[in-house]
C-alpha angles and dihedrals in degrees: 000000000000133000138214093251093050086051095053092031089060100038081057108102119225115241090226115060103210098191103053102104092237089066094040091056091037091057093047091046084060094048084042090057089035097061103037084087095056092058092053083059101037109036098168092048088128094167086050095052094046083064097046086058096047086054092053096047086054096051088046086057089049101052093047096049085052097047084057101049099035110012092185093050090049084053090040089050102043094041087053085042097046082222112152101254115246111266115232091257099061093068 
């Protein structure tokens, strides 16, 4: 049964909004920079670096999928991200 908090506690909206494609590539870019150390440390963490991979390869998808859809918010975003911008061939 519900009560009268659960109800209020989940009407109530988040600040951040974690599925818009700017926070999702946002928050990768900060596990990509936080694990570049590590690997200066740890230079044989395959498993670590499969997942950094994985993480690349997810923002990649993001950022192409946002260069598509708003060209000026995927520039907005890389230059305040100091990220390389996709070639053309990598659509």
């Amino acid at each position: 049964m519900l009560n009268k908090n659960s109800i209020i506690i989940s009407k109530k909206k988040k600040k951040k909004n974690t599925g818009c494609v700017e926070f999702q590539i946002i928050s990768f870019t900060k596990k990509i920079r936080a694990l570049v150390p590590h690997f200066e440390l740890h230079k044989r963490d395959y498993s670590s670096q499969r997942g950094l991979r994985k993480i690349l390869e997810k923002r990649r998808r993001l950022l192409s999928y946002l260069k598509k859809k708003n060209v000026l918010d995927y520039q907005r975003l890389t230059r305040k991200l100091n990220i390389r911008e996709l070639n053309e061939k990598e659509f």
